[in-house]
């Protein structure tokens, strides 16, 4: 049953990794505007791929 | 492609406004047509498919002169970043209102090859544009933005930047840490939930929990501890005190239990507690974000002005003007500082400062005050007081503005939390004492259990979730409240003071009233044709009133701000002010006289139109003590008397200072005053009142120091809004009731010594979540009242 210690340890390290990623993302400014990306995501890509093809 | 029903388009393709079929079937004006064509040329027609008629009408756009943007000094001040080829600039674009706007702006690079990219922040209505300054200048960029209908708002406050750092970042970080700790502690606490207490001790889970909980106490929860400490120093039992008390007790007892091996602790409830509090705080900030509010008087002034330097006119930024400089102001420009008129004819519209609607005639040598607007030909002014010391800013520096409003925020909450803390401490001590006699071993645990479970977090969460959500809903209905405390203050008011100009009367359309010999058709047509030539608002008003048939006019002459003359059908027609027709002073009368062949036929006087339903609105408010303050003279008194109930007090000729003093007088008599005005000339009064409400014609109007803005088209629904806010009070009591029930249940467990960690872990998060959901649902459900007809 001592394996649980290892499991706990690993899961905590993994969780810490995610926390670190979150902290980095916040400090990088990715959460400064959380409303506009929700609108941006609904735009069609059609025109942009067209213009890319034109180039 | 989705099949769309072919809808009958009855308006402009660009902005949806009705089309004058004489010009074009598809567009209401040339401006809209221009944009449409421009977008088509650049393959940007998707703009129109994202939203119906996404444009804003270009009809009433005055042409703005951006010449000062060519000055390198001004450019430097506006630019955020610049290197050899690229410049990055951040603009406020108040016209952003839908996803089409977002789409178009982020595709700005397709309109001009010199633009690299544009990133929009929708809620703040800002855009960051990076461009190659060798390929397109800042000036041209602004002109382009203006052309497509997204004119940037360039104002004085940009020149004196106070950088606002992002404070929400720390809140997000705290939530991250608290959430991380909460999840993991709960996970590690599973064995004890399932009954395997030994497992916990065997695998040192307790110590791990303490480790995880440490950052929650000292980082995530720190602000509550600090606030409680400050509250206690001041001897004031605010909401933070019971919160901090609960937190500290939870943590301390848990650490003690774990370290001494007597129990598993309550660290899961502890971290959950902190987490939910932080989420509540985040939600409150979230509701505030969509309402851009903090602009001060400086954002009203223009950014640059023409100054005479070495016999040449140079565009200089406003904060550089010094006493003794000569500045040039053109028609429609705002006077930035006090000075003396040295050349030109001054016809100054002081409506923003004194509320007086008609322009004042200023002669050379007379004083001109900051805040007025020149209507007429260009004038030159010698600066006497630099911008900071103008009359207008003096008004702003009156005491109400200097004091930062002590937050009435949560005053209801503070009232309750005071009793709450005392009651809980009392219950805890009683529990302790009683158990000491019966079974001393349970005494301490149950006393601390009382402190732990008595959750004031329900109280702390009800305000953000009920009032905060209500603020957001009201915002969608075009009533923007500055904060939740505004809503609370609205509940208490008993006196309402109205401003006249712009509030009761509309800002724009004027009604012309004719007095004199009746005009026959021929005369009517002649006067109509003459007035049709001019774009002066009074002429427009007269032509709208007469609506005759156009007759050819020869020898047309217009003296701006004075009068018109011309020859129709061999009759010399003159239309103008008393001064124009007679050459003498008008004694404050602002009538337009009609003279045909040297004979005065009659005159027009003008009445500002009342806002729609004003009578209805005021009669609905008759249970409040009503007053009217106007900067105008008494000629409107009869009309106003008809609107208001008999006991209402009407005062005229009020200066901004008089208005402020009146409000102070009412307050000293114990009244809770709400002032409804239109912005700048009653600004002092608005700030002094308990709730200052501004009626805005368009949402781009800046509104310094008021507590709420209502869009003018929503004014008839004001009574519904008040009703909604009143119902929120009931919702709040409901939330307190739920909190009360939870507390009673929890206390039952605590007092009897049965508060195990499992019970606590279930009760506390559940109570928080219940309050949050209840708050959101109740404020949403009550909002259906907003659409009821009264």
PDB file of N, CA, C and O in Angstrom, chain B residues 6-46:
ATOM      1  N   UNK B   6     -35.794  36.354 -46.987  1.00  0.00           N
ATOM      2  CA  UNK B   6     -35.526  37.676 -47.555  1.00  0.00           C
ATOM      3  C   UNK B   6     -36.348  38.691 -46.777  1.00  0.00           C
ATOM      4  O   UNK B   6     -37.558  38.720 -46.842  1.00  0.00           O
ATOM      5  N   UNK B   7     -35.643  39.488 -45.972  1.00  0.00           N
ATOM      6  CA  UNK B   7     -36.391  40.444 -45.161  1.00  0.00           C
ATOM      7  C   UNK B   7     -36.512  41.745 -45.930  1.00  0.00           C
ATOM      8  O   UNK B   7     -35.614  42.131 -46.669  1.00  0.00           O
ATOM      9  N   UNK B   8     -37.617  42.394 -45.731  1.00  0.00           N
ATOM     10  CA  UNK B   8     -37.810  43.673 -46.425  1.00  0.00           C
ATOM     11  C   UNK B   8     -36.940  44.707 -45.735  1.00  0.00           C
ATOM     12  O   UNK B   8     -37.202  45.092 -44.613  1.00  0.00           O
ATOM     13  N   UNK B   9     -35.917  45.118 -46.438  1.00  0.00           N
ATOM     14  CA  UNK B   9     -35.057  46.110 -45.844  1.00  0.00           C
ATOM     15  C   UNK B   9     -35.652  47.475 -46.085  1.00  0.00           C
ATOM     16  O   UNK B   9     -35.847  47.891 -47.216  1.00  0.00           O
ATOM     17  N   UNK B  10     -35.980  48.143 -45.007  1.00  0.00           N
ATOM     18  CA  UNK B  10     -36.597  49.446 -45.202  1.00  0.00           C
ATOM     19  C   UNK B  10     -35.673  50.586 -44.789  1.00  0.00           C
ATOM     20  O   UNK B  10     -36.087  51.711 -44.699  1.00  0.00           O
ATOM     21  N   UNK B  11     -34.446  50.296 -44.546  1.00  0.00           N
ATOM     22  CA  UNK B  11     -33.582  51.383 -44.115  1.00  0.00           C
ATOM     23  C   UNK B  11     -32.225  51.312 -44.784  1.00  0.00           C
ATOM     24  O   UNK B  11     -31.994  50.524 -45.699  1.00  0.00           O
ATOM     25  N   UNK B  12     -31.348  52.158 -44.313  1.00  0.00           N
ATOM     26  CA  UNK B  12     -30.006  52.248 -44.876  1.00  0.00           C
ATOM     27  C   UNK B  12     -29.288  50.909 -44.721  1.00  0.00           C
ATOM     28  O   UNK B  12     -29.348  50.285 -43.677  1.00  0.00           O
ATOM     29  N   UNK B  13     -28.590  50.490 -45.748  1.00  0.00           N
ATOM     30  CA  UNK B  13     -27.873  49.208 -45.711  1.00  0.00           C
ATOM     31  C   UNK B  13     -26.789  49.209 -44.647  1.00  0.00           C
ATOM     32  O   UNK B  13     -26.423  48.177 -44.109  1.00  0.00           O
ATOM     33  N   UNK B  14     -26.283  50.401 -44.384  1.00  0.00           N
ATOM     34  CA  UNK B  14     -25.158  50.465 -43.464  1.00  0.00           C
ATOM     35  C   UNK B  14     -25.603  50.607 -42.019  1.00  0.00           C
ATOM     36  O   UNK B  14     -25.168  49.894 -41.153  1.00  0.00           O
ATOM     37  N   UNK B  15     -26.501  51.573 -41.768  1.00  0.00           N
ATOM     38  CA  UNK B  15     -26.826  51.859 -40.379  1.00  0.00           C
ATOM     39  C   UNK B  15     -28.272  51.607 -40.024  1.00  0.00           C
ATOM     40  O   UNK B  15     -28.649  51.667 -38.867  1.00  0.00           O
ATOM     41  N   UNK B  16     -29.113  51.325 -41.008  1.00  0.00           N
ATOM     42  CA  UNK B  16     -30.494  50.993 -40.674  1.00  0.00           C
ATOM     43  C   UNK B  16     -31.415  52.184 -40.497  1.00  0.00           C
ATOM     44  O   UNK B  16     -32.614  52.016 -40.323  1.00  0.00           O
ATOM     45  N   UNK B  17     -30.878  53.386 -40.550  1.00  0.00           N
ATOM     46  CA  UNK B  17     -31.739  54.559 -40.400  1.00  0.00           C
ATOM     47  C   UNK B  17     -32.613  54.710 -41.649  1.00  0.00           C
ATOM     48  O   UNK B  17     -32.258  54.237 -42.712  1.00  0.00           O
ATOM     49  N   UNK B  18     -33.757  55.384 -41.518  1.00  0.00           N
ATOM     50  CA  UNK B  18     -34.632  55.526 -42.691  1.00  0.00           C
ATOM     51  C   UNK B  18     -33.962  56.297 -43.822  1.00  0.00           C
ATOM     52  O   UNK B  18     -33.215  57.246 -43.579  1.00  0.00           O
ATOM     53  N   UNK B  19     -34.216  55.855 -45.051  1.00  0.00           N
ATOM     54  CA  UNK B  19     -33.568  56.497 -46.195  1.00  0.00           C
ATOM     55  C   UNK B  19     -34.459  57.558 -46.807  1.00  0.00           C
ATOM     56  O   UNK B  19     -35.626  57.338 -47.041  1.00  0.00           O
ATOM     57  N   UNK B  20     -33.851  58.669 -47.062  1.00  0.00           N
ATOM     58  CA  UNK B  20     -34.534  59.722 -47.792  1.00  0.00           C
ATOM     59  C   UNK B  20     -34.453  59.334 -49.259  1.00  0.00           C
ATOM     60  O   UNK B  20     -33.377  59.390 -49.845  1.00  0.00           O
ATOM     61  N   UNK B  21     -35.551  58.906 -49.838  1.00  0.00           N
ATOM     62  CA  UNK B  21     -35.455  58.279 -51.167  1.00  0.00           C
ATOM     63  C   UNK B  21     -34.964  59.217 -52.253  1.00  0.00           C
ATOM     64  O   UNK B  21     -34.607  58.797 -53.322  1.00  0.00           O
ATOM     65  N   UNK B  22     -34.933  60.504 -51.935  1.00  0.00           N
ATOM     66  CA  UNK B  22     -34.416  61.425 -52.945  1.00  0.00           C
ATOM     67  C   UNK B  22     -32.933  61.141 -53.203  1.00  0.00           C
ATOM     68  O   UNK B  22     -32.454  61.196 -54.317  1.00  0.00           O
ATOM     69  N   UNK B  23     -32.202  60.861 -52.138  1.00  0.00           N
ATOM     70  CA  UNK B  23     -30.762  60.674 -52.299  1.00  0.00           C
ATOM     71  C   UNK B  23     -30.441  59.300 -52.854  1.00  0.00           C
ATOM     72  O   UNK B  23     -29.678  59.155 -53.777  1.00  0.00           O
ATOM     73  N   UNK B  24     -31.010  58.296 -52.213  1.00  0.00           N
ATOM     74  CA  UNK B  24     -30.624  56.944 -52.605  1.00  0.00           C
ATOM     75  C   UNK B  24     -31.584  55.971 -51.948  1.00  0.00           C
ATOM     76  O   UNK B  24     -32.111  56.237 -50.879  1.00  0.00           O
ATOM     77  N   UNK B  25     -31.770  54.864 -52.604  1.00  0.00           N
ATOM     78  CA  UNK B  25     -32.692  53.883 -52.026  1.00  0.00           C
ATOM     79  C   UNK B  25     -32.054  53.101 -50.908  1.00  0.00           C
ATOM     80  O   UNK B  25     -32.714  52.622 -50.011  1.00  0.00           O
ATOM     81  N   UNK B  26     -30.743  52.941 -51.034  1.00  0.00           N
ATOM     82  CA  UNK B  26     -30.087  52.023 -50.116  1.00  0.00           C
ATOM     83  C   UNK B  26     -29.400  52.682 -48.938  1.00  0.00           C
ATOM     84  O   UNK B  26     -29.056  52.009 -47.988  1.00  0.00           O
ATOM     85  N   UNK B  27     -29.170  53.972 -49.028  1.00  0.00           N
ATOM     86  CA  UNK B  27     -28.394  54.598 -47.975  1.00  0.00           C
ATOM     87  C   UNK B  27     -29.068  55.858 -47.490  1.00  0.00           C
ATOM     88  O   UNK B  27     -29.723  56.556 -48.235  1.00  0.00           O
ATOM     89  N   UNK B  28     -28.864  56.156 -46.212  1.00  0.00           N
ATOM     90  CA  UNK B  28     -29.504  57.337 -45.638  1.00  0.00           C
ATOM     91  C   UNK B  28     -28.696  58.592 -45.906  1.00  0.00           C
ATOM     92  O   UNK B  28     -29.198  59.689 -45.859  1.00  0.00           O
ATOM     93  N   UNK B  29     -27.419  58.422 -46.149  1.00  0.00           N
ATOM     94  CA  UNK B  29     -26.597  59.599 -46.368  1.00  0.00           C
ATOM     95  C   UNK B  29     -25.329  59.194 -47.117  1.00  0.00           C
ATOM     96  O   UNK B  29     -25.003  58.024 -47.222  1.00  0.00           O
ATOM     97  N   UNK B  30     -24.623  60.213 -47.559  1.00  0.00           N
ATOM     98  CA  UNK B  30     -23.433  59.974 -48.351  1.00  0.00           C
ATOM     99  C   UNK B  30     -22.371  59.241 -47.538  1.00  0.00           C
ATOM    100  O   UNK B  30     -21.670  58.374 -48.034  1.00  0.00           O
ATOM    101  N   UNK B  31     -22.270  59.587 -46.273  1.00  0.00           N
ATOM    102  CA  UNK B  31     -21.262  58.983 -45.419  1.00  0.00           C
ATOM    103  C   UNK B  31     -21.398  57.475 -45.354  1.00  0.00           C
ATOM    104  O   UNK B  31     -20.423  56.734 -45.498  1.00  0.00           O
ATOM    105  N   UNK B  32     -22.654  57.016 -45.147  1.00  0.00           N
ATOM    106  CA  UNK B  32     -22.889  55.579 -45.068  1.00  0.00           C
ATOM    107  C   UNK B  32     -22.544  54.896 -46.388  1.00  0.00           C
ATOM    108  O   UNK B  32     -21.950  53.819 -46.414  1.00  0.00           O
ATOM    109  N   UNK B  33     -22.917  55.560 -47.474  1.00  0.00           N
ATOM    110  CA  UNK B  33     -22.651  54.956 -48.789  1.00  0.00           C
ATOM    111  C   UNK B  33     -21.156  54.817 -49.008  1.00  0.00           C
ATOM    112  O   UNK B  33     -20.665  53.806 -49.485  1.00  0.00           O
ATOM    113  N   UNK B  34     -20.419  55.844 -48.590  1.00  0.00           N
ATOM    114  CA  UNK B  34     -18.970  55.833 -48.735  1.00  0.00           C
ATOM    115  C   UNK B  34     -18.341  54.646 -48.034  1.00  0.00           C
ATOM    116  O   UNK B  34     -17.472  53.962 -48.572  1.00  0.00           O
ATOM    117  N   UNK B  35     -18.797  54.417 -46.785  1.00  0.00           N
ATOM    118  CA  UNK B  35     -18.228  53.312 -46.022  1.00  0.00           C
ATOM    119  C   UNK B  35     -18.529  51.995 -46.727  1.00  0.00           C
ATOM    120  O   UNK B  35     -17.661  51.127 -46.862  1.00  0.00           O
ATOM    121  N   UNK B  36     -19.769  51.853 -47.166  1.00  0.00           N
ATOM    122  CA  UNK B  36     -20.189  50.612 -47.819  1.00  0.00           C
ATOM    123  C   UNK B  36     -19.299  50.314 -49.017  1.00  0.00           C
ATOM    124  O   UNK B  36     -18.804  49.199 -49.197  1.00  0.00           O
ATOM    125  N   UNK B  37     -19.081  51.349 -49.828  1.00  0.00           N
ATOM    126  CA  UNK B  37     -18.261  51.163 -51.030  1.00  0.00           C
ATOM    127  C   UNK B  37     -16.824  50.841 -50.664  1.00  0.00           C
ATOM    128  O   UNK B  37     -16.186  49.957 -51.232  1.00  0.00           O
ATOM    129  N   UNK B  38     -16.307  51.560 -49.673  1.00  0.00           N
ATOM    130  CA  UNK B  38     -14.933  51.330 -49.240  1.00  0.00           C
ATOM    131  C   UNK B  38     -14.735  49.878 -48.793  1.00  0.00           C
ATOM    132  O   UNK B  38     -13.745  49.229 -49.143  1.00  0.00           O
ATOM    133  N   UNK B  39     -15.695  49.375 -48.027  1.00  0.00           N
ATOM    134  CA  UNK B  39     -15.562  48.015 -47.531  1.00  0.00           C
ATOM    135  C   UNK B  39     -15.665  47.005 -48.656  1.00  0.00           C
ATOM    136  O   UNK B  39     -14.961  46.008 -48.683  1.00  0.00           O
ATOM    137  N   UNK B  40     -16.533  47.297 -49.610  1.00  0.00           N
ATOM    138  CA  UNK B  40     -16.666  46.372 -50.742  1.00  0.00           C
ATOM    139  C   UNK B  40     -15.384  46.309 -51.536  1.00  0.00           C
ATOM    140  O   UNK B  40     -14.939  45.242 -51.942  1.00  0.00           O
ATOM    141  N   UNK B  41     -14.778  47.478 -51.733  1.00  0.00           N
ATOM    142  CA  UNK B  41     -13.535  47.533 -52.508  1.00  0.00           C
ATOM    143  C   UNK B  41     -12.455  46.668 -51.885  1.00  0.00           C
ATOM    144  O   UNK B  41     -11.620  46.113 -52.573  1.00  0.00           O
ATOM    145  N   UNK B  42     -12.448  46.615 -50.574  1.00  0.00           N
ATOM    146  CA  UNK B  42     -11.393  45.861 -49.902  1.00  0.00           C
ATOM    147  C   UNK B  42     -11.847  44.486 -49.490  1.00  0.00           C
ATOM    148  O   UNK B  42     -11.208  43.846 -48.657  1.00  0.00           O
ATOM    149  N   UNK B  43     -12.952  44.041 -50.054  1.00  0.00           N
ATOM    150  CA  UNK B  43     -13.376  42.665 -49.817  1.00  0.00           C
ATOM    151  C   UNK B  43     -13.753  42.427 -48.361  1.00  0.00           C
ATOM    152  O   UNK B  43     -13.457  41.385 -47.785  1.00  0.00           O
ATOM    153  N   UNK B  44     -14.352  43.433 -47.753  1.00  0.00           N
ATOM    154  CA  UNK B  44     -14.660  43.326 -46.336  1.00  0.00           C
ATOM    155  C   UNK B  44     -16.167  43.298 -46.093  1.00  0.00           C
ATOM    156  O   UNK B  44     -16.638  43.682 -45.043  1.00  0.00           O
ATOM    157  N   UNK B  45     -16.924  42.812 -47.101  1.00  0.00           N
ATOM    158  CA  UNK B  45     -18.381  42.862 -46.951  1.00  0.00           C
ATOM    159  C   UNK B  45     -18.903  41.950 -45.865  1.00  0.00           C
ATOM    160  O   UNK B  45     -20.070  42.027 -45.513  1.00  0.00           O
ATOM    161  N   UNK B  46     -18.084  41.094 -45.337  1.00  0.00           N
ATOM    162  CA  UNK B  46     -18.555  40.204 -44.265  1.00  0.00           C
ATOM    163  C   UNK B  46     -19.020  41.016 -43.057  1.00  0.00           C
ATOM    164  O   UNK B  46     -19.788  40.541 -42.223  1.00  0.00           O
TER     165      UNK B  46
END
